[in-house]
mmCIF file of N, CA and C in Angstrom:
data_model
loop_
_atom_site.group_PDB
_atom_site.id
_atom_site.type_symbol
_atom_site.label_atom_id
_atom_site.label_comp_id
_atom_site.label_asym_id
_atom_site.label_seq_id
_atom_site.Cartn_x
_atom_site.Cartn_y
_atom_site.Cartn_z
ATOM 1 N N UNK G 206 0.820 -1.193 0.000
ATOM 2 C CA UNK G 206 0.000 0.000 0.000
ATOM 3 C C UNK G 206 0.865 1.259 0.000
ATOM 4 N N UNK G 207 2.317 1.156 0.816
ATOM 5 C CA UNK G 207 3.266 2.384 0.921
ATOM 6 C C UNK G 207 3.120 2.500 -0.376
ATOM 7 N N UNK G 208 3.771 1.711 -1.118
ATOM 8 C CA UNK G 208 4.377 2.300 -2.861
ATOM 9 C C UNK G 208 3.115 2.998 -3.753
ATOM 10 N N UNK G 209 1.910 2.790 -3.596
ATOM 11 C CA UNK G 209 1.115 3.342 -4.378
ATOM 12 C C UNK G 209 0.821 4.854 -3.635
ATOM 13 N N UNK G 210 1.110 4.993 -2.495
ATOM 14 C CA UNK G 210 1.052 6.362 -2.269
ATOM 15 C C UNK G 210 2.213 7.218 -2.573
ATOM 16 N N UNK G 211 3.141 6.338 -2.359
ATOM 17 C CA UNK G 211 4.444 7.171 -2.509
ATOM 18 C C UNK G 211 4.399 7.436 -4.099
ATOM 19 N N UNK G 212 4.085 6.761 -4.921
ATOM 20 C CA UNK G 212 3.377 6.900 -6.642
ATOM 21 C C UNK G 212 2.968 8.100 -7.299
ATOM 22 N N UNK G 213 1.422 8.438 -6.357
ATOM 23 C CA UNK G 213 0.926 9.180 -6.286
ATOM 24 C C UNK G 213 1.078 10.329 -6.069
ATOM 25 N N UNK G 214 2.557 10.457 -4.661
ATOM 26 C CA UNK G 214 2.805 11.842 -4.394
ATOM 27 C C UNK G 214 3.989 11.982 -5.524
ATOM 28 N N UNK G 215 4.369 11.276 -6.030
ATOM 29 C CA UNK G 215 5.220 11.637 -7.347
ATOM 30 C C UNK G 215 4.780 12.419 -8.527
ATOM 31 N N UNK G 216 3.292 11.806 -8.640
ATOM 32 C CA UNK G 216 2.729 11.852 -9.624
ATOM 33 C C UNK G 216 1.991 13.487 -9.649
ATOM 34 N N UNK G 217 1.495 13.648 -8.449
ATOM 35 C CA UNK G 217 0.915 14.923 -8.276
ATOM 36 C C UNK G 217 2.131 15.893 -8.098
ATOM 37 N N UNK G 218 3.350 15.401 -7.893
ATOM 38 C CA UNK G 218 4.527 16.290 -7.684
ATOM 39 C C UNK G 218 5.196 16.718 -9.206
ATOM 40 N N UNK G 219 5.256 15.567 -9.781
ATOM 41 C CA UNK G 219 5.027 16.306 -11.551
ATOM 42 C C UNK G 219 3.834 17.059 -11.984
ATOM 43 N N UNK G 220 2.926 16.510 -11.751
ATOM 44 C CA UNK G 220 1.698 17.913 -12.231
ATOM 45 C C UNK G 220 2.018 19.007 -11.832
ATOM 46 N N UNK G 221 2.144 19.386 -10.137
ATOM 47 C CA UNK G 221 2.411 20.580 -9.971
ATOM 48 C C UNK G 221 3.660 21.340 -10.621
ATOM 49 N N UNK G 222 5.037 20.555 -10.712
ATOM 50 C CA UNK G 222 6.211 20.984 -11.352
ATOM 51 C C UNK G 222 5.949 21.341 -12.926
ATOM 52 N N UNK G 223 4.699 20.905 -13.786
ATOM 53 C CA UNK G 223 4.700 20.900 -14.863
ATOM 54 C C UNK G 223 3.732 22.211 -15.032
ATOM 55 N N UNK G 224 3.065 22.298 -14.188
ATOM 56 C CA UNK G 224 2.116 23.711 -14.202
ATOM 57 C C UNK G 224 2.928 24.939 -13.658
ATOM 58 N N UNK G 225 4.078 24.800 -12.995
ATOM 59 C CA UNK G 225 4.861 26.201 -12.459
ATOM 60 C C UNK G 225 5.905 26.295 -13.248
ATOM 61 N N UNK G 226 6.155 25.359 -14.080
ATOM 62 C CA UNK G 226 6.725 25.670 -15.331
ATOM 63 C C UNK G 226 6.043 26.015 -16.560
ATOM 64 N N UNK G 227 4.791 26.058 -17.087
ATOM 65 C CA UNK G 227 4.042 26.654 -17.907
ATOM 66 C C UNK G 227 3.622 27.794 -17.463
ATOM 67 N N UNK G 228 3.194 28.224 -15.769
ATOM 68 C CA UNK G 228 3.133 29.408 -15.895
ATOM 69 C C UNK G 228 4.218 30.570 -16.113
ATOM 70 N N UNK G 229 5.411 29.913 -15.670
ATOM 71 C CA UNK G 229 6.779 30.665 -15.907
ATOM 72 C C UNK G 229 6.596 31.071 -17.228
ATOM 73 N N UNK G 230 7.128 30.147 -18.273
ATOM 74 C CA UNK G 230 7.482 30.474 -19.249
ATOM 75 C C UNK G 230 6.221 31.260 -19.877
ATOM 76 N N UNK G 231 5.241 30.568 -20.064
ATOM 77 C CA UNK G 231 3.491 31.463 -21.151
ATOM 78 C C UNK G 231 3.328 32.527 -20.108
ATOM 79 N N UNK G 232 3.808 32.686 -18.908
ATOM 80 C CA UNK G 232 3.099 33.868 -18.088
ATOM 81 C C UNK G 232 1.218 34.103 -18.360
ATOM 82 N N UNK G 233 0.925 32.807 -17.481
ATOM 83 C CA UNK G 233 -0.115 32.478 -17.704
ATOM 84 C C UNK G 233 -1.200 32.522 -16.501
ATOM 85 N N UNK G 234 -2.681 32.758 -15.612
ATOM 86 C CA UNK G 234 -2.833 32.527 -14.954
ATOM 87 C C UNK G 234 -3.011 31.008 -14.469
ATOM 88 N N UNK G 235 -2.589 30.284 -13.153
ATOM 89 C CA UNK G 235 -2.944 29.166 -12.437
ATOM 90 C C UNK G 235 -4.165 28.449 -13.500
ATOM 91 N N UNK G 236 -5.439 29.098 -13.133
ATOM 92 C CA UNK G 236 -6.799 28.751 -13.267
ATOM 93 C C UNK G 236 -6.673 28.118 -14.959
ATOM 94 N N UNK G 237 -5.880 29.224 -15.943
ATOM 95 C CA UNK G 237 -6.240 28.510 -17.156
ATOM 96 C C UNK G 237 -5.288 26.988 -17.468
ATOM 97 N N UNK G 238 -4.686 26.754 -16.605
ATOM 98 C CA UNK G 238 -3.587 25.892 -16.438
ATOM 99 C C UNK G 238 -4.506 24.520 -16.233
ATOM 100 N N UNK G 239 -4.997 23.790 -17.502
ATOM 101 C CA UNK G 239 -5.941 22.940 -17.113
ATOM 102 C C UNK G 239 -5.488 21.641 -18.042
ATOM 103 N N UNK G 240 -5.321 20.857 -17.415
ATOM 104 C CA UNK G 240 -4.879 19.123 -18.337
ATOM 105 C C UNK G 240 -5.163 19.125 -19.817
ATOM 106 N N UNK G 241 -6.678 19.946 -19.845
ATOM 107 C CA UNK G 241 -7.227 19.367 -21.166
ATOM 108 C C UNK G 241 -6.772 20.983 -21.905
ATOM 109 N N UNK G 242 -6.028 21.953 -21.403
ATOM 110 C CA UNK G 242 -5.382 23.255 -22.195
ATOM 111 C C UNK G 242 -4.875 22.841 -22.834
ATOM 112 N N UNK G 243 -4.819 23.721 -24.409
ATOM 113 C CA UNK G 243 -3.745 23.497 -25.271
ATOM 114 C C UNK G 243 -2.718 24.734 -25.488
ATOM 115 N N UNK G 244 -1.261 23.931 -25.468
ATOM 116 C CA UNK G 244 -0.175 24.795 -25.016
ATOM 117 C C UNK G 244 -0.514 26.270 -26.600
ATOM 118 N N UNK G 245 -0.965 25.788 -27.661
ATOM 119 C CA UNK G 245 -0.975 26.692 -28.433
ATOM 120 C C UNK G 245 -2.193 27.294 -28.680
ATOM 121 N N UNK G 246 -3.553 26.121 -28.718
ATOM 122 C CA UNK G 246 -4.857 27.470 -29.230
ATOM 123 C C UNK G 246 -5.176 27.681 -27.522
ATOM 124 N N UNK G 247 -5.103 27.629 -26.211
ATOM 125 C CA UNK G 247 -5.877 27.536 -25.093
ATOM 126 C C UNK G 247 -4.928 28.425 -24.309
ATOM 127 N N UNK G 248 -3.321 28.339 -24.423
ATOM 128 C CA UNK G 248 -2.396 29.340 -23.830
ATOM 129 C C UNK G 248 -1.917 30.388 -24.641
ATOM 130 N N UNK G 249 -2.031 30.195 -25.513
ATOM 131 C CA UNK G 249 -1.181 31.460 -26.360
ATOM 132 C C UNK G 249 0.239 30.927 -27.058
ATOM 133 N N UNK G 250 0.741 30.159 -26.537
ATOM 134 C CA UNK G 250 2.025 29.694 -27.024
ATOM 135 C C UNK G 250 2.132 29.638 -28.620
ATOM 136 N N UNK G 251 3.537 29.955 -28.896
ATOM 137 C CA UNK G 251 3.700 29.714 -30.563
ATOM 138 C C UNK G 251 4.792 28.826 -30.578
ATOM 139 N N UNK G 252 5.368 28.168 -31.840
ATOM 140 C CA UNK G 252 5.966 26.905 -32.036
ATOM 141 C C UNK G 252 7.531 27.273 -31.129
ATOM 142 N N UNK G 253 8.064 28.749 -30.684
ATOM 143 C CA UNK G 253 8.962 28.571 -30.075
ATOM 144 C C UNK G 253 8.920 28.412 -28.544
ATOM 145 N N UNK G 254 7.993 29.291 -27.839
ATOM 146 C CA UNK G 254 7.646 28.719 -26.867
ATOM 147 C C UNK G 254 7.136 27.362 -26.599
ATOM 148 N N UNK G 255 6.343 26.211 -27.457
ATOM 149 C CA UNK G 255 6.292 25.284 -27.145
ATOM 150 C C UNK G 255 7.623 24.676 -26.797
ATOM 151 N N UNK G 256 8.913 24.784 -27.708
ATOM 152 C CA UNK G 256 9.840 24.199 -27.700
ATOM 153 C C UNK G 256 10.496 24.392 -26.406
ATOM 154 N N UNK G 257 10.796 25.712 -25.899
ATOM 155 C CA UNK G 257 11.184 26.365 -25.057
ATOM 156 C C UNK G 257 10.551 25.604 -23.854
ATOM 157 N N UNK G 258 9.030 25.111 -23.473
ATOM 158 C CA UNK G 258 8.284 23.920 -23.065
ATOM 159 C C UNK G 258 9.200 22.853 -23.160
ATOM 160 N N UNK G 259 9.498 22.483 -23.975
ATOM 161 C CA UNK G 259 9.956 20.583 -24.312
ATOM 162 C C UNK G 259 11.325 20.800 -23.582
ATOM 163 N N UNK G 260 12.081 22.046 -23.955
ATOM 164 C CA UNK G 260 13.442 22.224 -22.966
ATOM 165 C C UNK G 260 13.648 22.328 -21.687
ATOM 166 N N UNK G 261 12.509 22.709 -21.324
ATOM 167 C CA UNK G 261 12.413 23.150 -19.526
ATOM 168 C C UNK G 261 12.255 21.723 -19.125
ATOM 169 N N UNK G 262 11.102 21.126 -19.612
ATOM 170 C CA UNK G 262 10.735 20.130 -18.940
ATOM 171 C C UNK G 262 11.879 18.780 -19.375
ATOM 172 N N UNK G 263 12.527 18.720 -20.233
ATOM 173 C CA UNK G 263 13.667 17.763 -20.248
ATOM 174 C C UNK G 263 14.554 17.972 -18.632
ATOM 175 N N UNK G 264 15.463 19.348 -18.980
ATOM 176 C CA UNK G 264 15.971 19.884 -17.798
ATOM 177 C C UNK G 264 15.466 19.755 -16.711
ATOM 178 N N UNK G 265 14.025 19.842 -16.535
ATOM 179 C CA UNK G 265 14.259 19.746 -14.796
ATOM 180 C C UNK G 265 13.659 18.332 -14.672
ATOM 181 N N UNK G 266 13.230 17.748 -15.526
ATOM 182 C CA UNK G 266 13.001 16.287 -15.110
ATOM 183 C C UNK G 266 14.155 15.148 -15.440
ATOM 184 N N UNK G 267 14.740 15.834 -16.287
ATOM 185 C CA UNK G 267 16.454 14.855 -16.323
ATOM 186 C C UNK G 267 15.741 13.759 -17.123
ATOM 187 N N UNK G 268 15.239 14.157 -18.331
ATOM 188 C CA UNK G 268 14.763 13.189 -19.462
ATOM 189 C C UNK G 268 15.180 13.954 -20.528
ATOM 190 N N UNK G 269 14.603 13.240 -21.972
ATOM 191 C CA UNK G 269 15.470 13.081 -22.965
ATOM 192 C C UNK G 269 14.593 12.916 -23.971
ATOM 193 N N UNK G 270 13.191 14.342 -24.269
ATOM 194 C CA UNK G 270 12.203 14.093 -25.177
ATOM 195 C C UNK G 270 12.479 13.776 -26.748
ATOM 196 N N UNK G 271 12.700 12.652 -27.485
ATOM 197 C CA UNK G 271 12.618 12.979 -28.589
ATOM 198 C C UNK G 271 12.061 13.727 -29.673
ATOM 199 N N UNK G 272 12.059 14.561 -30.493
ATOM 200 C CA UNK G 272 11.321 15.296 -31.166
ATOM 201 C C UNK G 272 10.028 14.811 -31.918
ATOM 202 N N UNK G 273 10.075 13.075 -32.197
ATOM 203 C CA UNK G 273 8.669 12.636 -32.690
ATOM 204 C C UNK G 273 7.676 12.637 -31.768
ATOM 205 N N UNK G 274 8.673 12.359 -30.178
ATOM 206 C CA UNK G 274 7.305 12.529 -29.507
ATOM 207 C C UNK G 274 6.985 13.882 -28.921
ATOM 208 N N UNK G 275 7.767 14.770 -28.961
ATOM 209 C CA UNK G 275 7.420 15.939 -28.094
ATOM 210 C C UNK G 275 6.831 16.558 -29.329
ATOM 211 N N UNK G 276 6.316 16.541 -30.600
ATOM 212 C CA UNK G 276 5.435 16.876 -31.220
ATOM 213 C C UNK G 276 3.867 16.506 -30.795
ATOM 214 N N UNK G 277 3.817 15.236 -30.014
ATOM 215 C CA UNK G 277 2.434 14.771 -29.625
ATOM 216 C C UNK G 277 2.264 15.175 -28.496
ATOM 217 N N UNK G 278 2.864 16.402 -27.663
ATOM 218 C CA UNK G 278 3.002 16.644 -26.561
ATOM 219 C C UNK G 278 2.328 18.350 -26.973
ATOM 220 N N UNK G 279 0.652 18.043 -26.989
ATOM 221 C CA UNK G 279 0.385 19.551 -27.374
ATOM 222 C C UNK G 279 -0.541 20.212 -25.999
ATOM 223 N N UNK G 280 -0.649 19.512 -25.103
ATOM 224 C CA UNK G 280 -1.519 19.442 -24.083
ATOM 225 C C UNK G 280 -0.988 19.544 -22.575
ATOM 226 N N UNK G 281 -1.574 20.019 -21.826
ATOM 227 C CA UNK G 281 -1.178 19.825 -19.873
ATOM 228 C C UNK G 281 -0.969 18.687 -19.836
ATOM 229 N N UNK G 282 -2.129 18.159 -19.696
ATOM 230 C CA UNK G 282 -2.462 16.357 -19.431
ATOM 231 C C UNK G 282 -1.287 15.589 -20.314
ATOM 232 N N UNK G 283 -0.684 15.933 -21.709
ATOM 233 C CA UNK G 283 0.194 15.208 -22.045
ATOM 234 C C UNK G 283 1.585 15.678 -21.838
ATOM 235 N N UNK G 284 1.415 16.724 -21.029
ATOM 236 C CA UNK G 284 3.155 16.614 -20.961
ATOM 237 C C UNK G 284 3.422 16.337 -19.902
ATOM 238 N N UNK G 285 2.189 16.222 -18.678
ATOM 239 C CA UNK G 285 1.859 15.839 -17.531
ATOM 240 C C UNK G 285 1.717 14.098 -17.920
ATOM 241 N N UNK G 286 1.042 13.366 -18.473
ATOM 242 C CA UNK G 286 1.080 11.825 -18.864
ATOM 243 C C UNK G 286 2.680 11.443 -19.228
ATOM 244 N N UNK G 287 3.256 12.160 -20.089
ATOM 245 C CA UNK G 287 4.495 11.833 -20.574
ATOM 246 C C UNK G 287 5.588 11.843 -19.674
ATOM 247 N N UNK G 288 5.622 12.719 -18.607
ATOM 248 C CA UNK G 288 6.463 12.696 -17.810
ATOM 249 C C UNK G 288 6.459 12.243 -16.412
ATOM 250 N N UNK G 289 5.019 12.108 -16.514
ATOM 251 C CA UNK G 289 4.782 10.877 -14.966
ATOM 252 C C UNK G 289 5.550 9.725 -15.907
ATOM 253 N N UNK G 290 5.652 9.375 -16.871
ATOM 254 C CA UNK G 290 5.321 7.880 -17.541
ATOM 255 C C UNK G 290 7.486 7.733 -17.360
ATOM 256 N N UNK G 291 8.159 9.104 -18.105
ATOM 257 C CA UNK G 291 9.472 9.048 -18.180
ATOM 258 C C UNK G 291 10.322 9.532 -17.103
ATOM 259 N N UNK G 292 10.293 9.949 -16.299
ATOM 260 C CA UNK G 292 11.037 11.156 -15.718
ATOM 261 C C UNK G 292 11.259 10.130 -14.533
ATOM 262 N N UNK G 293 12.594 10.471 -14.237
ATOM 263 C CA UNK G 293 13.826 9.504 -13.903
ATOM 264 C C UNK G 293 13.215 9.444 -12.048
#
């Protein structure tokens, strides 16, 4: 039962790390910061800030996005799914 909580607080510990890094960079409010946002029509972001996205979150999660997949990475929820799934 420990390990699935300890899981969990991982898991919610990347969401939050992945939302105080989108508000950094889009200078965005909290509230619009929503799983199902999209980093480009829902935040404002354009193709360099997304990237600028894929760099932060390599860096502070100490992963290693490839570019086929950090193209499918247009969403909260997926860069939040992707990095619960990779991140060391």
């Amino acid at each position: 039962m420990h390990s699935i909580s300890k899981k969990a607080k991982k898991m919610s510990e990347i969401a939050e790390k992945v939302k105080a890094i989108i508000i950094d960079k889009l200078g965005v409010e909290e509230s619009e910061v929503t799983p199902e946002a999209s980093f480009t029509n829902d935040l404002g972001a354009d193709s360099l800030d997304t990237v600028e996205l894929i760099m932060e979150f390599e860096k502070e999660f100490n992963v290693s996005i490839p570019d086929d997949q950090a193209e499918n990475i247009a969403t909260v929820g997926q860069a939040i799914s992707y990095l619960e799934e990779h991140a060391k």
